[in-house]
PDB file of C-alpha atoms in Angstrom:
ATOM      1  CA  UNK A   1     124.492-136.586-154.222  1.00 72.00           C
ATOM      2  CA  UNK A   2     120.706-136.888-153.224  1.00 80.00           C
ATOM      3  CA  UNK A   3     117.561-136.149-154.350  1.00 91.00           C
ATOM      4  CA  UNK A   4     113.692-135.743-153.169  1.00 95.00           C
ATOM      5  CA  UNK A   5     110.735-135.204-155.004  1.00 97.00           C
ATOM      6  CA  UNK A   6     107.518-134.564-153.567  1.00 97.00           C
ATOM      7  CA  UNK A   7     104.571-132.605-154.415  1.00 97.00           C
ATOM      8  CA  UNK A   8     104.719-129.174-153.478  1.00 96.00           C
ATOM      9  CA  UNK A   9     100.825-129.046-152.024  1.00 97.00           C
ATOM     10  CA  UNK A  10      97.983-131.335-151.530  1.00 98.00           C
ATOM     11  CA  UNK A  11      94.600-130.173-150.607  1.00 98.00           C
ATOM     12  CA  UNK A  12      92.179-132.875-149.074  1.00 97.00           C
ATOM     13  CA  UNK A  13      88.729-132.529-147.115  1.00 97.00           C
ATOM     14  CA  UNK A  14      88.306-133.435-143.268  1.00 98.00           C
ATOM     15  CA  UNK A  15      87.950-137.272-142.452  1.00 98.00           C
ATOM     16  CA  UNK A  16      89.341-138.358-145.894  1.00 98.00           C
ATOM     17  CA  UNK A  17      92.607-140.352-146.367  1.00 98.00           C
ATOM     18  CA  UNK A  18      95.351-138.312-148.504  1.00 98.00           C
ATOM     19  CA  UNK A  19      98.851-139.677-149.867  1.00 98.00           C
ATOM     20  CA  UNK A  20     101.778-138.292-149.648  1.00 98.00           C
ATOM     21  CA  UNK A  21     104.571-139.506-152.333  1.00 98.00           C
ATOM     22  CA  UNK A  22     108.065-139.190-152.248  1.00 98.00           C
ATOM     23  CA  UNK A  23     110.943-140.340-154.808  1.00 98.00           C
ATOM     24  CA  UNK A  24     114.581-139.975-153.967  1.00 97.00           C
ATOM     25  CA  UNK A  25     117.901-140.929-155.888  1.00 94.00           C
ATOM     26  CA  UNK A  26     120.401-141.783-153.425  1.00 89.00           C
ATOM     27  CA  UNK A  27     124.530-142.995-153.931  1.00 86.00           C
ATOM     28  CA  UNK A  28     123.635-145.301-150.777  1.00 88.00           C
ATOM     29  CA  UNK A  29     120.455-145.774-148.792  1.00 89.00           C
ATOM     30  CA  UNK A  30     119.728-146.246-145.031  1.00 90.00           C
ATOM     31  CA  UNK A  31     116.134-145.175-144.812  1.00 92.00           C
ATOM     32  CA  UNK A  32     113.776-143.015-145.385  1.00 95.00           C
ATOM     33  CA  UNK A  33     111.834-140.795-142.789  1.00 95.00           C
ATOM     34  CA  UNK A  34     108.764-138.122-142.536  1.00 97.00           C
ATOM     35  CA  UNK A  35     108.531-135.174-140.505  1.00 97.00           C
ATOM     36  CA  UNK A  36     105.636-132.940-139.665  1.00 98.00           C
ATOM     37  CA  UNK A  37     106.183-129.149-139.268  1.00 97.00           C
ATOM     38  CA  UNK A  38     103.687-126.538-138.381  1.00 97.00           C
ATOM     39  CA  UNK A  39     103.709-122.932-138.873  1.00 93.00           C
ATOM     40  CA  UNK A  40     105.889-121.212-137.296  1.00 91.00           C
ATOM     41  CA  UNK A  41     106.733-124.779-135.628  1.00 94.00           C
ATOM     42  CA  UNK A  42     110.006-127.463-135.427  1.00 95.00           C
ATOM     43  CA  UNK A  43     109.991-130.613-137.320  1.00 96.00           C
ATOM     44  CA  UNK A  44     108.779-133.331-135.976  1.00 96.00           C
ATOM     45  CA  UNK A  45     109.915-136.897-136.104  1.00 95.00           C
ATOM     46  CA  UNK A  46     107.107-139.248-137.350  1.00 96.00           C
ATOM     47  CA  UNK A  47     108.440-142.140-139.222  1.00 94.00           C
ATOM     48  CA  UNK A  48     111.286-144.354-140.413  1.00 93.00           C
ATOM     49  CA  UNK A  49     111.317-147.108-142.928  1.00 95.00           C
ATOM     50  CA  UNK A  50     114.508-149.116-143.370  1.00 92.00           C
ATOM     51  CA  UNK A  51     112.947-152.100-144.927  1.00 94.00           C
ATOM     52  CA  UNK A  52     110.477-152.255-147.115  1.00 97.00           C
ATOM     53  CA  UNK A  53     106.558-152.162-146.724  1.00 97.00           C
ATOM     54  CA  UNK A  54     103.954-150.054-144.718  1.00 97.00           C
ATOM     55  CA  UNK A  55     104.714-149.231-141.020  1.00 94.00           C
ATOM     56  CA  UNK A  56     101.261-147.522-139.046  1.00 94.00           C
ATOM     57  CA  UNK A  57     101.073-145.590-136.176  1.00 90.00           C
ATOM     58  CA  UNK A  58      97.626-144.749-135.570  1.00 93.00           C
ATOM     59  CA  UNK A  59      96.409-142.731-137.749  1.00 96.00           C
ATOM     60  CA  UNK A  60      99.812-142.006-139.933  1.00 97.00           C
ATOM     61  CA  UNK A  61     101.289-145.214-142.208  1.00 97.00           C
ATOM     62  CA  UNK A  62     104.283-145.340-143.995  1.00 98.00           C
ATOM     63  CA  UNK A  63     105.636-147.239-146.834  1.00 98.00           C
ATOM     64  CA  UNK A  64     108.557-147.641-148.475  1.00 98.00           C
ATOM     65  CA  UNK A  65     109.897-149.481-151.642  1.00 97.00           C
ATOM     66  CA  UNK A  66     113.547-149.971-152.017  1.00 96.00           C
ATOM     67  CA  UNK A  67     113.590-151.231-155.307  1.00 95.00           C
ATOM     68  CA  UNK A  68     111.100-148.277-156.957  1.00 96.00           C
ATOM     69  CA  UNK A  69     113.211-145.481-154.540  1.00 96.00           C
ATOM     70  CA  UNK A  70     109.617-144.795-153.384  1.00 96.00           C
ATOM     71  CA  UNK A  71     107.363-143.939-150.631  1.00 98.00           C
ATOM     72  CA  UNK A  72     104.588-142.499-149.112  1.00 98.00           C
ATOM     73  CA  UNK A  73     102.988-141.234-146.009  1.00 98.00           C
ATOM     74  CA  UNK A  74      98.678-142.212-145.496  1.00 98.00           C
ATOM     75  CA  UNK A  75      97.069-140.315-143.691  1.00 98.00           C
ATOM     76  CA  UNK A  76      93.342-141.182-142.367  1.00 97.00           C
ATOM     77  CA  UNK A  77      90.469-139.558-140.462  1.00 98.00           C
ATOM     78  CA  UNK A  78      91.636-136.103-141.542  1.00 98.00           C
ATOM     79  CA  UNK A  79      91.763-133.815-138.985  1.00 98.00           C
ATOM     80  CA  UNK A  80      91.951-129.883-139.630  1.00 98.00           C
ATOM     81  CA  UNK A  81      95.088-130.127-137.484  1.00 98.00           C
ATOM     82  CA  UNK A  82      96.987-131.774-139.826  1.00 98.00           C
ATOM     83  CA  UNK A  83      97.613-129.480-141.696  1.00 98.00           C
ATOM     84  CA  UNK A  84     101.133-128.496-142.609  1.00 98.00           C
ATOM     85  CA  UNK A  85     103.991-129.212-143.945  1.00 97.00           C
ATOM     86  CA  UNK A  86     105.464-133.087-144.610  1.00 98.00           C
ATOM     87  CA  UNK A  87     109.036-133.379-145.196  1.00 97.00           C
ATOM     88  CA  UNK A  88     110.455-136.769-146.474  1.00 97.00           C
ATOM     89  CA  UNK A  89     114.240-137.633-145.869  1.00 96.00           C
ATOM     90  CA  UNK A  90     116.954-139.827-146.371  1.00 95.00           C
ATOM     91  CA  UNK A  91     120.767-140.202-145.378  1.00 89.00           C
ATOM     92  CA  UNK A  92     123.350-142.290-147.496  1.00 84.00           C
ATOM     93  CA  UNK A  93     124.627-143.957-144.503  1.00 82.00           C
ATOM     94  CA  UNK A  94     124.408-144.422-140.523  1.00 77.00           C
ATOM     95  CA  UNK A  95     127.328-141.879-140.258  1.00 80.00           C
ATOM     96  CA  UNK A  96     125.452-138.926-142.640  1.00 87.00           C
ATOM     97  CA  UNK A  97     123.028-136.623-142.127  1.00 92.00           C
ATOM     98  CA  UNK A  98     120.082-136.525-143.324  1.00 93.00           C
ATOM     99  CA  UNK A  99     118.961-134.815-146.741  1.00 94.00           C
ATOM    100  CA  UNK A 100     114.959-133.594-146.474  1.00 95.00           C
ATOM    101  CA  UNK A 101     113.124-133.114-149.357  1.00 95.00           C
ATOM    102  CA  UNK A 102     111.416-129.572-150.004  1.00 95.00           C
ATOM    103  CA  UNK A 103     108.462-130.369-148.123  1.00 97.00           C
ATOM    104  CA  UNK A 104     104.755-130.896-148.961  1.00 97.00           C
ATOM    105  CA  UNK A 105     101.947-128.469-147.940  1.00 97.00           C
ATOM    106  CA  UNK A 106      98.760-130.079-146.954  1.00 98.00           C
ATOM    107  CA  UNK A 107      95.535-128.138-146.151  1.00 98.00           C
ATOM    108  CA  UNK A 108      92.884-129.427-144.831  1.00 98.00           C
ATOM    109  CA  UNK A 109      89.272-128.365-145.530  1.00 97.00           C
ATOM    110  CA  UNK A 110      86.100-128.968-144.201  1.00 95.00           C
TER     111      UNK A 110
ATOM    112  CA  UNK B   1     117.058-131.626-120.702  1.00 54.00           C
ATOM    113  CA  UNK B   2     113.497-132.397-121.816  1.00 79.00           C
ATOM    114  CA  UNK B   3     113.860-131.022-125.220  1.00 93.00           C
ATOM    115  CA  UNK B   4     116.260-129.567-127.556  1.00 96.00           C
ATOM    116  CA  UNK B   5     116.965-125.382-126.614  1.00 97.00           C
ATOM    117  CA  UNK B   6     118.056-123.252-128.521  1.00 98.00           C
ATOM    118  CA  UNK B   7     118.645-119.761-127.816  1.00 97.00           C
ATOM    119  CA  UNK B   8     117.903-116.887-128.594  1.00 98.00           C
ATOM    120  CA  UNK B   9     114.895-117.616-130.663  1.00 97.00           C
ATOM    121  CA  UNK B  10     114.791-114.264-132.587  1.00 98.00           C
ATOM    122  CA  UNK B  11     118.335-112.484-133.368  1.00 98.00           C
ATOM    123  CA  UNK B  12     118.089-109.385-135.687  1.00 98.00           C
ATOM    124  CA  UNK B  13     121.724-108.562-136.229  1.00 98.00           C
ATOM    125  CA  UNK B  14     123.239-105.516-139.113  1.00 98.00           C
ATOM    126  CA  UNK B  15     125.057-106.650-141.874  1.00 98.00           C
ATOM    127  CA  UNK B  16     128.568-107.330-141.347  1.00 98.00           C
ATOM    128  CA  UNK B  17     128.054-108.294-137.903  1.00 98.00           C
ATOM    129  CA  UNK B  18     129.160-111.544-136.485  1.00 98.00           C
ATOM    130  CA  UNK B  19     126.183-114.023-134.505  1.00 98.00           C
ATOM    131  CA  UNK B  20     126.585-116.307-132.240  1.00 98.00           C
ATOM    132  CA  UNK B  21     123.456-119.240-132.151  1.00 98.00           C
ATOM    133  CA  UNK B  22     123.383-121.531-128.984  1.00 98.00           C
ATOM    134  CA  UNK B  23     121.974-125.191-129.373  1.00 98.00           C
ATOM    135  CA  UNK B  24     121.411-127.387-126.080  1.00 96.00           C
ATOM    136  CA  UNK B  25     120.929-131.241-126.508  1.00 95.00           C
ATOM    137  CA  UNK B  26     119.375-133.731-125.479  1.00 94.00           C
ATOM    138  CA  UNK B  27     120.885-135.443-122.897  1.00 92.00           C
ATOM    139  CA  UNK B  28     122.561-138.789-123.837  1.00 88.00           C
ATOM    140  CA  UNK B  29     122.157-138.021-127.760  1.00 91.00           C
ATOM    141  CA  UNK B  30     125.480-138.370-129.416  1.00 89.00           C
ATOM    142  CA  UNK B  31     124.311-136.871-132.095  1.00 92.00           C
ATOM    143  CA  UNK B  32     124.116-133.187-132.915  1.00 95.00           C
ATOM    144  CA  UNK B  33     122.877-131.260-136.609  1.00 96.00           C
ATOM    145  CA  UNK B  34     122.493-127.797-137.920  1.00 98.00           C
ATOM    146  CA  UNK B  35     119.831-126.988-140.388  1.00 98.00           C
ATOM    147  CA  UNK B  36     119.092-123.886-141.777  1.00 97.00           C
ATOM    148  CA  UNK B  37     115.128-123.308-143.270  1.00 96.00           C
ATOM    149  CA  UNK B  38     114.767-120.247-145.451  1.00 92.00           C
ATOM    150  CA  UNK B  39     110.772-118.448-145.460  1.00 84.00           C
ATOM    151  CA  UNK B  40     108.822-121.759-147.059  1.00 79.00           C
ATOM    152  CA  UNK B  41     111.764-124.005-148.114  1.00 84.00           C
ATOM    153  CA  UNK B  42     113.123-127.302-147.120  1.00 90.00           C
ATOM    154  CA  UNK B  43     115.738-127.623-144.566  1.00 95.00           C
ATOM    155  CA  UNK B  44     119.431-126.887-145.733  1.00 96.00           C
ATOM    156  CA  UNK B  45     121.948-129.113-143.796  1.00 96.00           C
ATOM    157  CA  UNK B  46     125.064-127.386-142.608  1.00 98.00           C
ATOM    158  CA  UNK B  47     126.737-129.466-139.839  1.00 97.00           C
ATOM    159  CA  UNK B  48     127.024-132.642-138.203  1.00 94.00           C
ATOM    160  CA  UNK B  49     128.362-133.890-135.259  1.00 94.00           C
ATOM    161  CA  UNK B  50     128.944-137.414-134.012  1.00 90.00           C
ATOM    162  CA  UNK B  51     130.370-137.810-130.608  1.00 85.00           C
ATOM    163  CA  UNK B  52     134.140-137.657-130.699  1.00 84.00           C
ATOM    164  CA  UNK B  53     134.360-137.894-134.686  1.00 88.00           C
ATOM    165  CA  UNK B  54     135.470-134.692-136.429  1.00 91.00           C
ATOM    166  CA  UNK B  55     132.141-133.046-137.341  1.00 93.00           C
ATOM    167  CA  UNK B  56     130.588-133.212-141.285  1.00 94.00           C
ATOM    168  CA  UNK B  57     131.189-129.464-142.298  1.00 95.00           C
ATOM    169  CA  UNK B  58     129.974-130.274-145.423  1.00 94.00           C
ATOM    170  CA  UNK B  59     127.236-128.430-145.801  1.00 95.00           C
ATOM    171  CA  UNK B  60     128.354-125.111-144.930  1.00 97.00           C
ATOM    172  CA  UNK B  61     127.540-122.324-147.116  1.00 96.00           C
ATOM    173  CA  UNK B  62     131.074-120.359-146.674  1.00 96.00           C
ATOM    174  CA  UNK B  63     133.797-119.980-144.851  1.00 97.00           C
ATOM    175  CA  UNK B  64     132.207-117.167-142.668  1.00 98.00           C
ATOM    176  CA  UNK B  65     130.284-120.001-140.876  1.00 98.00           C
ATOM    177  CA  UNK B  66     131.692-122.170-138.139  1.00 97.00           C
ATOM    178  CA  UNK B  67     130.109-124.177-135.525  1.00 97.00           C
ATOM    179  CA  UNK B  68     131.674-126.005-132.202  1.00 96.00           C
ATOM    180  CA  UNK B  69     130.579-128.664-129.924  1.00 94.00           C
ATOM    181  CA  UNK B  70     131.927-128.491-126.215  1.00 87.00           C
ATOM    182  CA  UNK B  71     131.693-131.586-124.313  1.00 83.00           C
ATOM    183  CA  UNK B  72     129.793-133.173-126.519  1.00 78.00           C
ATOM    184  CA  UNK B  73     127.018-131.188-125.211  1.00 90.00           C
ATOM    185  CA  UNK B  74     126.317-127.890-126.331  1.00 95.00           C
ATOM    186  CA  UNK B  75     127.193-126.141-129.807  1.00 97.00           C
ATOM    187  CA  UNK B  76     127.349-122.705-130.910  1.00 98.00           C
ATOM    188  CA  UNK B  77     127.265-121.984-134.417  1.00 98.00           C
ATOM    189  CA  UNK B  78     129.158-118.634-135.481  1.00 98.00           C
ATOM    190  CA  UNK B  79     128.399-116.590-138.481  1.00 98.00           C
ATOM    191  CA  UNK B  80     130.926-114.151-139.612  1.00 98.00           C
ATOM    192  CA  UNK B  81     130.668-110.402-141.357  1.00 98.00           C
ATOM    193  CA  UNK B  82     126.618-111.724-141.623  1.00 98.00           C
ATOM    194  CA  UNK B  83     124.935-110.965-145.096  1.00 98.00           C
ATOM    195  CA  UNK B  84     121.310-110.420-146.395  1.00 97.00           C
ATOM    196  CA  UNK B  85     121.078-113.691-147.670  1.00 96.00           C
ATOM    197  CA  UNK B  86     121.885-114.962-144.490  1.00 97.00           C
ATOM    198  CA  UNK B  87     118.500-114.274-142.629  1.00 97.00           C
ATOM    199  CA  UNK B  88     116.370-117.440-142.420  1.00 97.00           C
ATOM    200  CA  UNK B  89     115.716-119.804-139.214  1.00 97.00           C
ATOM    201  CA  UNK B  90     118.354-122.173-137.731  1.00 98.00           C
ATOM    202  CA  UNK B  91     117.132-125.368-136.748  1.00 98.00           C
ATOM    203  CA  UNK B  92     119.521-127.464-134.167  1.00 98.00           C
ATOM    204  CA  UNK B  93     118.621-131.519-133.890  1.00 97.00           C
ATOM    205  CA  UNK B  94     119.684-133.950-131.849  1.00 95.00           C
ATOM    206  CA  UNK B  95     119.170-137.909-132.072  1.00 93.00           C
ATOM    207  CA  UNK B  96     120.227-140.633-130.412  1.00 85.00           C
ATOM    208  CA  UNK B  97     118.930-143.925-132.867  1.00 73.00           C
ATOM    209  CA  UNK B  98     117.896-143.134-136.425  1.00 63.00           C
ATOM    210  CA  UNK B  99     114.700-144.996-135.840  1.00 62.00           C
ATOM    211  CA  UNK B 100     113.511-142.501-133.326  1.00 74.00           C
ATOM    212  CA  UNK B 101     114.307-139.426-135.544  1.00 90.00           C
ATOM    213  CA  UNK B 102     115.873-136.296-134.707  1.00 95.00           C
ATOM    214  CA  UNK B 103     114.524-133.816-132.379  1.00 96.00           C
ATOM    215  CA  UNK B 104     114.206-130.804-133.209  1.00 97.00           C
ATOM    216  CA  UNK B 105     114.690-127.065-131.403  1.00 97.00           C
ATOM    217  CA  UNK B 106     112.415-124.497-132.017  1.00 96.00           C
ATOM    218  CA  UNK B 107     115.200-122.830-133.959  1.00 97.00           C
ATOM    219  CA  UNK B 108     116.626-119.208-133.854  1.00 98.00           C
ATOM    220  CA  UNK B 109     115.421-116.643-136.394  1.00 97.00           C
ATOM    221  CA  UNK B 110     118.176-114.316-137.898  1.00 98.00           C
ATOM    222  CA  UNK B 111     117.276-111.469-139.765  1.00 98.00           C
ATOM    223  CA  UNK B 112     120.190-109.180-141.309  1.00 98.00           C
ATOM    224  CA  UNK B 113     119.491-105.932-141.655  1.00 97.00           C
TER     225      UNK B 113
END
């Protein structure tokens, strides 16, 4: 089966940077995602890491270690609308579905 | 379509009545999910289909759930003789590449009364 650990919440003030970190135990391993959800909102893709090291998209950067079953999600320039929740994930295969973890609450104050 | 739809978005339903949840793709993704998110929890997988392949039923609570894909388009997933424990929101994803993610509906939410 598969695993995710992440922290359950994670407080951080407006214009900081704030980590995100994510462990998984996996029988096979093709990846690990985020995903943002708001209140009340979907999930929403925001990245995928199939090889190791840090992929950035804007403000959002994601890393990934393979070897340490590890990863993270940066965030910078804290905004207060980024608050929610941030689900990691990861699927065994290209044929499975993915497994999310129980999600990470961030608030953001000022 | 532009997005994933799913319909309806709120379904209040007795107990021991059978539901019927309606997920429309996007267009060109071969790939189809069901995910169920209880008030504050992570998302529970319950189906998966892949174009023509039979679908991953693995994660499906009990046998009073089913789910169909027509035309590998749209999907209806069917709960039977619907319990309490039942009542959280269903999530319906498509994707077409795992490195552009899943897109998700905005997800119908059943309450059993």
């Amino acid at each position: 089966g598969q695993s995710l650990e992440q922290p359950s919440e994670v407080t951080a003030v407006e214009g900081a940077i704030v980590q995100i970190n994510c462990t998984y135990q996996t029988s096979g391993f093709y990846g690990l995602s985020w995903y943002q959800q708001h209140d009340g909102g979907a999930p929403t893709f925001l990245s995928y890491n199939a090889l190791d090291g840090l992929e950035e998209t804007g403000r959002f950067s994601s890393f990934l270690s393979r070897s340490d079953s590890y990863g993270y999600l940066l965030l910078q320039e804290l905004q207060m609308k980024d608050s929610a929740s941030y689900f990691c994930a990861v699927r065994n295969s290209g044929n499975t579905p993915l497994v999310f973890g129980k999600g990470t609450r961030l608030s953001v104050i000022a | 379509g532009a997005g994933v739809s799913q319909s309806p978005s709120n379904k209040v339903t007795e107990k021991g009545k059978d539901v019927e949840l309606r997920c429309d793709p996007i267009s060109g993704h071969t790939a189809l999910y069901w995910y169920r998110q209880s008030l504050g929890q992570g998302l529970e997988f319950l189906i998966y289909f892949q174009g023509n392949s039979a679908p991953d039923k693995s994660g499906l609570p009990s046998d009073r759930f089913s789910a169909e894909r027509t035309g590998g388009s749209v999907s209806t997933l069917t709960i039977q003789r619907t319990q309490q424990e039942d009542s959280a929101v269903y999530l319906c994803a498509s994707s077409w590449k795992e490195a552009y993610g899943y897109t998700f509906g905005s997800g119908t939410r059943l309450t059993v009364v």
